[in-house]
Short mmCIF file of C-alpha atoms in Angstrom, two decimals:
data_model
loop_
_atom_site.label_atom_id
_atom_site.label_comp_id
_atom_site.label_asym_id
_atom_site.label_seq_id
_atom_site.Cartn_x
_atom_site.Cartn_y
_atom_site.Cartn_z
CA UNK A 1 42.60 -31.81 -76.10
CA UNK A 2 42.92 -29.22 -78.47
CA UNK A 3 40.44 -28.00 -81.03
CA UNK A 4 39.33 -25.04 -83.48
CA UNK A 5 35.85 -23.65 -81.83
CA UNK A 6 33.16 -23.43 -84.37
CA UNK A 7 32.96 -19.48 -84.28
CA UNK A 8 35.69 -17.47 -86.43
CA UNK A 9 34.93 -14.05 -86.63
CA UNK A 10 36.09 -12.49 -89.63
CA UNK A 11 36.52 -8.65 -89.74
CA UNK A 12 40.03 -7.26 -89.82
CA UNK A 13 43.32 -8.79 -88.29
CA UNK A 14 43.79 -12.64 -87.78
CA UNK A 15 45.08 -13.79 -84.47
CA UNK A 16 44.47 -17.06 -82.57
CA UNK A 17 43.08 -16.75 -79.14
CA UNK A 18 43.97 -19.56 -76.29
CA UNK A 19 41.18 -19.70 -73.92
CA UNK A 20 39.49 -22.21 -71.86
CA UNK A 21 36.78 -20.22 -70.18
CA UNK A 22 38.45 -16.97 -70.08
CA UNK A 23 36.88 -14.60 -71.87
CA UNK A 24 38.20 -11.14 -70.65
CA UNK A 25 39.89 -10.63 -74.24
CA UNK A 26 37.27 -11.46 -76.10
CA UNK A 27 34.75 -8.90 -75.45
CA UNK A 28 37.57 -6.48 -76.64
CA UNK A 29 38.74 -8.49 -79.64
CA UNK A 30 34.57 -8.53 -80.85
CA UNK A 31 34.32 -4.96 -79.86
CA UNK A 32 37.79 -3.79 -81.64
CA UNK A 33 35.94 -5.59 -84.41
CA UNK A 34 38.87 -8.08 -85.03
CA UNK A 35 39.21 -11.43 -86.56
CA UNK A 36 40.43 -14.41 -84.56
CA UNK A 37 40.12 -18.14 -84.62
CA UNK A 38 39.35 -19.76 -80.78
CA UNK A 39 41.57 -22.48 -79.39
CA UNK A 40 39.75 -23.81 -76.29
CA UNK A 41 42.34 -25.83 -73.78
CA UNK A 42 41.67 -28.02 -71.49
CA UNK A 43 43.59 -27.02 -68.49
CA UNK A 44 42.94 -30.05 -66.92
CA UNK A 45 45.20 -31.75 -68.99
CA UNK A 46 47.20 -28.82 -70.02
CA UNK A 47 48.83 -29.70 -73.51
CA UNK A 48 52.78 -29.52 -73.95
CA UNK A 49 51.83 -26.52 -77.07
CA UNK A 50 50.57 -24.02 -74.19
CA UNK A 51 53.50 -24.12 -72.36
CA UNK A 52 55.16 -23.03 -75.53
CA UNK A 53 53.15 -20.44 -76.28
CA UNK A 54 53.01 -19.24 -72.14
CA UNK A 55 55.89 -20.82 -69.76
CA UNK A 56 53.03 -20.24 -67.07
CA UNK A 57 50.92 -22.53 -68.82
CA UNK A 58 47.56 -19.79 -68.19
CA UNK A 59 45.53 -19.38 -71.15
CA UNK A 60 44.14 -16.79 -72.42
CA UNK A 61 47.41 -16.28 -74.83
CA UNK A 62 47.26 -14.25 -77.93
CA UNK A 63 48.78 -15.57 -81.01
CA UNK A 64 49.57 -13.27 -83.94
CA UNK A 65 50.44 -14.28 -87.62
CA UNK A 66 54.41 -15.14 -87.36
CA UNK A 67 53.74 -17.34 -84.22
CA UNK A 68 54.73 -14.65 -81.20
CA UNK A 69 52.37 -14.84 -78.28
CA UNK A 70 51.16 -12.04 -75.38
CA UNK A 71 49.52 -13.66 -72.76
CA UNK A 72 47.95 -12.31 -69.54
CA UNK A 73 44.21 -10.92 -70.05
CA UNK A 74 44.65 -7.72 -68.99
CA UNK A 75 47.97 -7.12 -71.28
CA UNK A 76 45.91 -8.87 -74.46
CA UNK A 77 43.22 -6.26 -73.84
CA UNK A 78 45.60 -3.29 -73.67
CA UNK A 79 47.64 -4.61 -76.72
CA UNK A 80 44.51 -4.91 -78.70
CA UNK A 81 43.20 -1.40 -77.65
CA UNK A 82 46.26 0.66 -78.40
CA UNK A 83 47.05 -1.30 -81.72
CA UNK A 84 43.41 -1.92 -83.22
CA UNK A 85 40.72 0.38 -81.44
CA UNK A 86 38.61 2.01 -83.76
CA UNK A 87 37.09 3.17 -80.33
CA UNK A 88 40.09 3.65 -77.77
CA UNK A 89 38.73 1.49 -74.31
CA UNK A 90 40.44 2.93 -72.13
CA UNK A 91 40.41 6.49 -71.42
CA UNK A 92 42.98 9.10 -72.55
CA UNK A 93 43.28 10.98 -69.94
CA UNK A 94 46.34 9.22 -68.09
CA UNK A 95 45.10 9.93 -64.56
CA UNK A 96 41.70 8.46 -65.65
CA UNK A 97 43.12 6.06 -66.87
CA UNK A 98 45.15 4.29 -64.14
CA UNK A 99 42.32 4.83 -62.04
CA UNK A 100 40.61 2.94 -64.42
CA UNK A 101 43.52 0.14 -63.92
CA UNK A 102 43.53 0.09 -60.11
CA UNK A 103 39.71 -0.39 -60.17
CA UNK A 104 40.48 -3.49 -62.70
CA UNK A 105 42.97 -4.67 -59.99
CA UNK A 106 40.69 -3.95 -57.71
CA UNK A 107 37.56 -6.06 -59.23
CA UNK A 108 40.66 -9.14 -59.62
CA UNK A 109 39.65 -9.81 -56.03
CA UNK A 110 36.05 -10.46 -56.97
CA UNK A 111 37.15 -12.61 -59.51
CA UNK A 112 39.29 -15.01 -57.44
CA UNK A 113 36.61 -15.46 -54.64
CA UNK A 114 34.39 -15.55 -57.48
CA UNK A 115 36.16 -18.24 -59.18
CA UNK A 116 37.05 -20.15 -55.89
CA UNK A 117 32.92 -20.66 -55.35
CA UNK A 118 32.43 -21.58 -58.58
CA UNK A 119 35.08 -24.51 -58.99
CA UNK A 120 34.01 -25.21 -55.36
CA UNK A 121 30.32 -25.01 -54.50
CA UNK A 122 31.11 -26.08 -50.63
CA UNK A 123 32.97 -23.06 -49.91
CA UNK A 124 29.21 -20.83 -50.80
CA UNK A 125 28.81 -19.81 -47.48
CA UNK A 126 27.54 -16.42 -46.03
CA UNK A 127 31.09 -15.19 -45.35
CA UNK A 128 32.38 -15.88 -48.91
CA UNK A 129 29.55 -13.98 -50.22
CA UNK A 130 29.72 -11.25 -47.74
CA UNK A 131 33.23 -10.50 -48.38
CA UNK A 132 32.55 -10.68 -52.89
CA UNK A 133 29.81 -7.94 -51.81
CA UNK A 134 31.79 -6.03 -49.88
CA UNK A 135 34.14 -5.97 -52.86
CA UNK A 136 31.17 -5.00 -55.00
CA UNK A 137 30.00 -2.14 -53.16
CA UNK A 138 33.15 -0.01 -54.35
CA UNK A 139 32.03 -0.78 -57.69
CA UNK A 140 28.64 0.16 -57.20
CA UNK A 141 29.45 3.94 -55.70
CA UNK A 142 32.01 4.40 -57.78
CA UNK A 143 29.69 4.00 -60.70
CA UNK A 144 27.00 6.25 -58.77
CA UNK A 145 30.00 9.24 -58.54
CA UNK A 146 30.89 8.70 -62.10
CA UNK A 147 27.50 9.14 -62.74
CA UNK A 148 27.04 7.54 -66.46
CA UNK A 149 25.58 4.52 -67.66
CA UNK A 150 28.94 2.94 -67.65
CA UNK A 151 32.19 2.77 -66.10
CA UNK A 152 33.63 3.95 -69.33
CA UNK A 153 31.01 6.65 -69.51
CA UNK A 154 28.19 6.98 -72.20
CA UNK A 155 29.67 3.46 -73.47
CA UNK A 156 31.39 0.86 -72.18
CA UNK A 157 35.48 0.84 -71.91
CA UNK A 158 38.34 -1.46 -70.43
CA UNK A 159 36.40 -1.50 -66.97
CA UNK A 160 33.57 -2.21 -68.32
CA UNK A 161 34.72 -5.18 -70.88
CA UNK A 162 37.45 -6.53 -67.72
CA UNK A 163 34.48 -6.95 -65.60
CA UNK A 164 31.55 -8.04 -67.85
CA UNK A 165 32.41 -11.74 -67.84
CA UNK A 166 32.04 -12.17 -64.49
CA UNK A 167 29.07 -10.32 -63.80
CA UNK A 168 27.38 -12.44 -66.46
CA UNK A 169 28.27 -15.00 -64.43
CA UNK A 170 27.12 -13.74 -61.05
CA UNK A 171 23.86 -15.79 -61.52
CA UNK A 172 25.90 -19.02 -61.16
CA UNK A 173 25.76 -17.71 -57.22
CA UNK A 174 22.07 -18.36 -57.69
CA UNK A 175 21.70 -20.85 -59.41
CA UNK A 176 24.12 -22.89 -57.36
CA UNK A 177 22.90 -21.75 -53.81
CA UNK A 178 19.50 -19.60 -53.93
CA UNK A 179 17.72 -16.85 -53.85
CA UNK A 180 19.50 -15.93 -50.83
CA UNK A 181 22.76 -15.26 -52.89
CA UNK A 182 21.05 -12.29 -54.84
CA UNK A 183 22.46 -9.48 -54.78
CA UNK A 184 20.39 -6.77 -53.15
CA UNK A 185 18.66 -4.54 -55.73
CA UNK A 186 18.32 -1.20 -53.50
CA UNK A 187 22.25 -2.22 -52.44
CA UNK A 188 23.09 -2.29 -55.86
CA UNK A 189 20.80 -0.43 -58.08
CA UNK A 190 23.35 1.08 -60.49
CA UNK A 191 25.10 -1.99 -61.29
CA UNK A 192 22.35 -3.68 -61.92
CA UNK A 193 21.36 -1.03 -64.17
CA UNK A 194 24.46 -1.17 -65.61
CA UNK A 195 24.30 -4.86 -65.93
CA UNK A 196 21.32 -4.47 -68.06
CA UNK A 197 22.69 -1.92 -69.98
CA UNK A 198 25.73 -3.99 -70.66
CA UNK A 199 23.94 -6.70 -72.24
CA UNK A 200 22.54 -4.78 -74.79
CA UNK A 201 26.02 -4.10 -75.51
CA UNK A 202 27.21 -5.45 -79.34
CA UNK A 203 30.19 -6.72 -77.90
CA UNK A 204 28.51 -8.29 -75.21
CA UNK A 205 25.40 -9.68 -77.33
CA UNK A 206 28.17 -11.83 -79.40
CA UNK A 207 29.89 -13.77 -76.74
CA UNK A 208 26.74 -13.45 -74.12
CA UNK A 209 25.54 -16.95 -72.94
CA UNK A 210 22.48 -17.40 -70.49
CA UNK A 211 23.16 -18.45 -66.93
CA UNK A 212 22.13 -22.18 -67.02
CA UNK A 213 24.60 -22.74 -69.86
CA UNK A 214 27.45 -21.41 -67.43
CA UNK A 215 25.99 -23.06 -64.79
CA UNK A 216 25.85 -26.11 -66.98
CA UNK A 217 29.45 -25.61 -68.01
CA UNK A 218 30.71 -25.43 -64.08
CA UNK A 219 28.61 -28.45 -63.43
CA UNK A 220 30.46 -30.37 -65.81
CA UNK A 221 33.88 -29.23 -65.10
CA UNK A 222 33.50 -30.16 -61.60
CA UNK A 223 32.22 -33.66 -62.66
CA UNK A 224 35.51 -33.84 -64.56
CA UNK A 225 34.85 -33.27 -67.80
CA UNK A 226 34.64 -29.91 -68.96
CA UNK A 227 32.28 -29.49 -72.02
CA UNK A 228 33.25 -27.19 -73.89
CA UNK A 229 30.85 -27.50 -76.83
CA UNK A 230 28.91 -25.46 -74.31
CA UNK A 231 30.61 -22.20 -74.92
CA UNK A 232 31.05 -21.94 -78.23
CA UNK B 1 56.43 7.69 -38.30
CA UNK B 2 55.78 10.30 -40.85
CA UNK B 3 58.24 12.68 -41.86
CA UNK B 4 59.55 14.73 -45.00
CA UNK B 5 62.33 13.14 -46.66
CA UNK B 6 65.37 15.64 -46.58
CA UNK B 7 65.19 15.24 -50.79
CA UNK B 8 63.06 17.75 -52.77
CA UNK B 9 63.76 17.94 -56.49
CA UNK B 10 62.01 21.37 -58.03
CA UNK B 11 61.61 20.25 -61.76
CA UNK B 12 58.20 20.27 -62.81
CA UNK B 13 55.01 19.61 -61.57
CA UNK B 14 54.54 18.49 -58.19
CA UNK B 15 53.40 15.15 -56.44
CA UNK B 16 54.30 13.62 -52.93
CA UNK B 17 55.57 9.62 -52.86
CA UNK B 18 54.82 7.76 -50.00
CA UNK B 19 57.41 4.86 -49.71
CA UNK B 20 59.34 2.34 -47.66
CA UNK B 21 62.17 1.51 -49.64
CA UNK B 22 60.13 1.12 -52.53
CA UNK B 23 61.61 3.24 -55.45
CA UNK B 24 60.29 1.57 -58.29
CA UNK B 25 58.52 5.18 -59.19
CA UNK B 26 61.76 6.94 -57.93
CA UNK B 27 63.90 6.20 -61.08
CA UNK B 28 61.03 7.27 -63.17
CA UNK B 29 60.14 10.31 -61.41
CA UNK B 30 64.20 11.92 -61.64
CA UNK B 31 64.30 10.35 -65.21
CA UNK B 32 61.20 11.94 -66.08
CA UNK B 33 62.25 15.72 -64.40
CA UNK B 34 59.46 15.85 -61.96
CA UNK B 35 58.74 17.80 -58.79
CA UNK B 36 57.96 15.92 -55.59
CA UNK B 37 58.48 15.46 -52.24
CA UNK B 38 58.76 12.20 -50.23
CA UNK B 39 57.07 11.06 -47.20
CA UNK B 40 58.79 8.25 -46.04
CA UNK B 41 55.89 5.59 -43.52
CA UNK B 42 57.07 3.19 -41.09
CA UNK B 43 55.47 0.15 -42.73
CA UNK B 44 55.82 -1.78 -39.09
CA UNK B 45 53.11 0.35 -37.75
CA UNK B 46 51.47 1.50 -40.45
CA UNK B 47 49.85 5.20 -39.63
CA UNK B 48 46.40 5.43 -40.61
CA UNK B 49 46.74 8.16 -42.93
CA UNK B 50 48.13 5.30 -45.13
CA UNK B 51 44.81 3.76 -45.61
CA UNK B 52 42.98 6.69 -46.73
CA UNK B 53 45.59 7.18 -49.57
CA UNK B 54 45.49 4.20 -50.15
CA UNK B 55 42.83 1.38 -48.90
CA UNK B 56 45.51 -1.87 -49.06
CA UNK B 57 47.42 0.18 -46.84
CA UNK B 58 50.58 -0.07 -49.17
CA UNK B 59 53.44 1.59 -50.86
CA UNK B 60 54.15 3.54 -52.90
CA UNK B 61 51.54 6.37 -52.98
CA UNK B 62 51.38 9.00 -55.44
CA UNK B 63 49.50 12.23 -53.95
CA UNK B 64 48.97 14.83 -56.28
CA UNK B 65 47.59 18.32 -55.93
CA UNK B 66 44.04 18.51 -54.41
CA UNK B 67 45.07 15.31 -52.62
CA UNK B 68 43.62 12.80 -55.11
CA UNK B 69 45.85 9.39 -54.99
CA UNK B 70 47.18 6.62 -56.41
CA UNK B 71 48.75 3.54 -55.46
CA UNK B 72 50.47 0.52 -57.07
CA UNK B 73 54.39 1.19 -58.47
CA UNK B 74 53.94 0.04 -62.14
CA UNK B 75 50.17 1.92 -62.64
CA UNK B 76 52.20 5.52 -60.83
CA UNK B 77 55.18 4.63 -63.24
CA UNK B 78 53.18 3.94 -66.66
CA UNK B 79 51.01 7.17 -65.76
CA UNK B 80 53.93 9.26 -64.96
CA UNK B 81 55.47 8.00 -68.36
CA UNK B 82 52.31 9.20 -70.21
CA UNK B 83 51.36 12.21 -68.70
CA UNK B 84 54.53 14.08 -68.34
CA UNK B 85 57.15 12.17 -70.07
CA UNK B 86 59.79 14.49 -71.80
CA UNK B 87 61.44 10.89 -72.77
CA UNK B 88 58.71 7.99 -73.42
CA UNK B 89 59.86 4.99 -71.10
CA UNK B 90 57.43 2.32 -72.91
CA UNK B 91 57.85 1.86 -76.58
CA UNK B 92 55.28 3.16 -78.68
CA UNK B 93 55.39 -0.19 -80.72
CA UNK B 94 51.79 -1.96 -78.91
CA UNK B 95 53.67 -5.45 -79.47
CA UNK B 96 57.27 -4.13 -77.72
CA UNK B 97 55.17 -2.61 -74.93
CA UNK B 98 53.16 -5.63 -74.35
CA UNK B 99 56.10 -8.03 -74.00
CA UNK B 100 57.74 -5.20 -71.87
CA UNK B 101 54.73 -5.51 -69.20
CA UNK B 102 55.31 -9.68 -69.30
CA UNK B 103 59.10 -9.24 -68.83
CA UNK B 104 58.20 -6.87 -65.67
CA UNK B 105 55.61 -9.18 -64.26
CA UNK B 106 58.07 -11.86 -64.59
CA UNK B 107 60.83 -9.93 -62.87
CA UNK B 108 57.82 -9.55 -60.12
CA UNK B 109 59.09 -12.84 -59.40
CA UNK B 110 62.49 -12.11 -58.57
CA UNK B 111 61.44 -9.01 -56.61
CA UNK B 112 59.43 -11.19 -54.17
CA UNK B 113 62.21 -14.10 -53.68
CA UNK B 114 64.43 -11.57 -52.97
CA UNK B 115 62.22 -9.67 -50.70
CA UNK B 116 61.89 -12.77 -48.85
CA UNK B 117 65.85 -13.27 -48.40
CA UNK B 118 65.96 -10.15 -47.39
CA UNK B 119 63.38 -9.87 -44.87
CA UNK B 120 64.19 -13.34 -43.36
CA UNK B 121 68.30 -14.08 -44.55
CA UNK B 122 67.73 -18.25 -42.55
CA UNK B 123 65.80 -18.55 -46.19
CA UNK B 124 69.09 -17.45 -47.94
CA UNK B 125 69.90 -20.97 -49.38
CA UNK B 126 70.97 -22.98 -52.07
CA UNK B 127 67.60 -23.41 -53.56
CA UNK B 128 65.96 -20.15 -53.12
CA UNK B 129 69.18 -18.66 -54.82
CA UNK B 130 69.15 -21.03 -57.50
CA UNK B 131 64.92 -20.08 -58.22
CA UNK B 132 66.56 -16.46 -58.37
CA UNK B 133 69.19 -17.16 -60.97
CA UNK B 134 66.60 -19.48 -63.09
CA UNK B 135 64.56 -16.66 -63.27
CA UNK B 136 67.08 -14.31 -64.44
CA UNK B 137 68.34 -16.25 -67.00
CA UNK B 138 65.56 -15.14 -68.88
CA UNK B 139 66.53 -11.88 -68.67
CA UNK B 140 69.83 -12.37 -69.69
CA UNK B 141 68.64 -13.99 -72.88
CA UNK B 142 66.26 -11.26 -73.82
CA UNK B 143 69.10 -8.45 -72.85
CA UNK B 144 71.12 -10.75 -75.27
CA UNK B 145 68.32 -11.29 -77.91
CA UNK B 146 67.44 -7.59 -77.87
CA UNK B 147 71.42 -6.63 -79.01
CA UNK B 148 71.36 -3.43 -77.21
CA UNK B 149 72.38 -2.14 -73.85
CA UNK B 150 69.18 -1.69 -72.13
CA UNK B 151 65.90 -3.58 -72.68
CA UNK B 152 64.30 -0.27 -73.62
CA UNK B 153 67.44 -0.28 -76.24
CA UNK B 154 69.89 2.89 -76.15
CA UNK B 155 68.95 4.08 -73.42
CA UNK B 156 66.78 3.03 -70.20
CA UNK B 157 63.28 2.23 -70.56
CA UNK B 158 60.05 0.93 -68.16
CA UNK B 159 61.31 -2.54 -68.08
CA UNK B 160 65.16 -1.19 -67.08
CA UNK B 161 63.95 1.61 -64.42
CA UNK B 162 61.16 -0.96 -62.93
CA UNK B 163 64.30 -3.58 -62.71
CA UNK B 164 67.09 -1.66 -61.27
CA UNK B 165 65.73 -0.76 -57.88
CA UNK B 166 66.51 -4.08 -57.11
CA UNK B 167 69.42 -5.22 -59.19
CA UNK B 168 70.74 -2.07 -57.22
CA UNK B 169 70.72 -4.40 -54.23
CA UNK B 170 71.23 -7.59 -55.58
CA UNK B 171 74.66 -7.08 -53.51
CA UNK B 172 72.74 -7.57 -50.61
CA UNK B 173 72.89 -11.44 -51.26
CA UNK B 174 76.73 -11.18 -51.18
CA UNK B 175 76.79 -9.36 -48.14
CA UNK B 176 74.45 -11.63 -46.35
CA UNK B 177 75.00 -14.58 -47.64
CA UNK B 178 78.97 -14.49 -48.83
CA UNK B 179 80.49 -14.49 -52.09
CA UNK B 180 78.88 -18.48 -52.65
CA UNK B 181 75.90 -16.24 -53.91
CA UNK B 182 77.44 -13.97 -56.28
CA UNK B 183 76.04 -14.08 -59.96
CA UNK B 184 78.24 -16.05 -62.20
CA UNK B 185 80.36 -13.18 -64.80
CA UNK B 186 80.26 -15.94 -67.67
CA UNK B 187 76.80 -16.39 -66.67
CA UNK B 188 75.33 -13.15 -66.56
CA UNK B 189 77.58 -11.60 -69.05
CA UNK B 190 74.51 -8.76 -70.69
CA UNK B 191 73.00 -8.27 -67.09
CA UNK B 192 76.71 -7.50 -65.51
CA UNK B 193 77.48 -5.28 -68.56
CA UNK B 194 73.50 -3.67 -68.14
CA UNK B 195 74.02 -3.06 -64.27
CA UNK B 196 77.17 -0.84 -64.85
CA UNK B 197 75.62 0.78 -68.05
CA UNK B 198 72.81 1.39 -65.54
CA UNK B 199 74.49 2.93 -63.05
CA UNK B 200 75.81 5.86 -65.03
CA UNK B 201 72.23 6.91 -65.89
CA UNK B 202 71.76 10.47 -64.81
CA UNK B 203 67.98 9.39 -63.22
CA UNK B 204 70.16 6.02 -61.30
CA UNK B 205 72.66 7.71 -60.10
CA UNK B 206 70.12 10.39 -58.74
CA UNK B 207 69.14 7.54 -56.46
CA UNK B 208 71.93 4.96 -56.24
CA UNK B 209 72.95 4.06 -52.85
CA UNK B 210 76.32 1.50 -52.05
CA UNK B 211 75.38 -2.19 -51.22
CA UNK B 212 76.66 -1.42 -47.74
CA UNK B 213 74.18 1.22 -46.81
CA UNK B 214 71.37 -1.06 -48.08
CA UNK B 215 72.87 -3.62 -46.07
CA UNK B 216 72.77 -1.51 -43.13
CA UNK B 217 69.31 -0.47 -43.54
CA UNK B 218 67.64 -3.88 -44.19
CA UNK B 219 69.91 -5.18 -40.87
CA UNK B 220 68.13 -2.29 -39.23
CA UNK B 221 64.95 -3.13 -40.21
CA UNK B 222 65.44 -6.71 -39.01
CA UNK B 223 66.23 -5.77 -35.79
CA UNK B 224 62.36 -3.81 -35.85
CA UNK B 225 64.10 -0.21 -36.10
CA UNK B 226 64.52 0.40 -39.59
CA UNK B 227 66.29 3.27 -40.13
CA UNK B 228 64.86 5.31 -43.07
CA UNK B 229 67.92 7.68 -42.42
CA UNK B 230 70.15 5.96 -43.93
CA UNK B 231 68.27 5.93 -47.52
CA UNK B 232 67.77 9.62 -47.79
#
């Protein structure tokens, strides 16, 4: 299935974005203030076009007027912040910088056992969560010792805008198995500050969706048919 | 095992490099004039040190002044090529440097099958090989497609310096596995005219070392005494 999503976001460059619940790029392309039409994918059924535009066949890819693709989140993001920031994301100081990266790296490890619960609700158990806090708690001092409101500092940057989408997901763990998945507020008192503080975010605000409509999402991509008219 | 490498090159500012026989940084450090020493670490019993530079407990390391770290060869490369780069390794063109960081995460591929034939030569057969060379024939079309030399165009760039360390010992399949695995001339016409180009780079040739010594050392290694000796 392939199909336009309703939003299109006027405001500078065109590009087409690939996606299918992968939004890392996005909160850069809304916060680089850049136009782009959404093609949502169903990676179920992956269509012959995406391998085309990606031989992996991974969405999200980036396609730019002229047909060439990027693909890979992390290299859309970095494309779109050295060719179209109005505000630079990530820092430039280059030892900043690729700290900055290795923390991203680092936070990829929260996404995949993230991601794993999510597509697979049996495998919530105390050890899966125990090991996505442990993660978490790097996050959390690091934040404390950079002492801001955001990784980025006084606003958010690439950390911040990598990590967002998941941590506006982090109430699936809730939703789908209790009040015992919550994180722990004295634990994790400046990312939950931050996590407020990132929703207020204009970047964020655009894309943000509450946690029963992700939930609702999961719930029907595990039932086999992912709704997409969901997300957009 | 921690020792000083016997190598010390006095060009600029100064850094130590943890490795085992992972150069990917080396290249770029000589090509980029840089100061630093090398600490070479037995990665069959890791020290502990290791972990406190770095908390995956893997190579390489960059250490500079004051002690602060940081790990991961492509994030040490790219911020070695920003902060003190008399000779930019990445283009400056956003779009050139973002399909410069896919072509290196592809060749990531290559670099772990061939680690794996390496480590364990009873893998060295006909398929493995052939997933090798179907890799690389992407890179022989870009090399082609590109109309220059090197992929960074007259001269070396990130995606040529994060490549060579192991073209240098693509040799090693020959030695271990007979001349059945050599790369076909007709084939591989760019990447066989690249690899010699390559090795009269000032920064390669800094570093090269014959097929037979890296034969020697990965033979030590599989017999659980590798022999850092040899490489230095």
């Amino acid at each position: 299935m392939r199909r336009k999503a309703k939003c299109r976001r006027r405001l500078g460059v065109a590009g087409h974005v690939t996606r299918n619940y992968d939004v890392y790029s996005f909160s850069c392309t809304s916060c680089l203030r850049m136009a782009y039409d959404v093609v949502n994918v169903n990676m179920s059924e992956k269509p012959d076009w995406l391998f085309d535009k990606n031989p992996n066949g991974k969405v999200p890819v980036l396609e730019v007027d002229g047909g060439d693709t990027l693909h890979d989140s992390f290299v859309i993001a970095e494309y779109l912040d050295e060719k179209y920031s109005y505000r630079p994301l990530h820092s430039r100081d280059p030892w900043k910088k690729a700290k900055d990266k290795l923390l991203i790296q680092l936070f990829n490890k929260v996404i995949n056992a993230l991601y794993k619960l999510f597509l697979d609700p049996n495998n919530l158990d105390k050890q899966s969560v125990d090991n996505i806090i442990g993660e978490l708690i790097v996050f959390e001092e690091e934040l404390d010792a950079r002492g801001k409101p955001f990784f980025g500092g006084e606003r958010p940057g690439m950390v911040d805008y990598m990590m967002w989408p998941w941590c506006e997901r982090s109430d699936l763990l809730r939703i789908m198995g209790g009040d015992r998945w919550c994180l722990s507020k004295q634990k994790f008192q400046k990312l939950m500050e931050w996590r407020n503080a990132m929703k207020e975010d204009d970047a964020v605000k655009e894309s943000y969706l509450e946690p029963n409509l992700h939930a609702k999402y999961f719930k029907s991509r595990l039932g086999g048919y992912p709704d997409y008219d969901i997300l957009v």
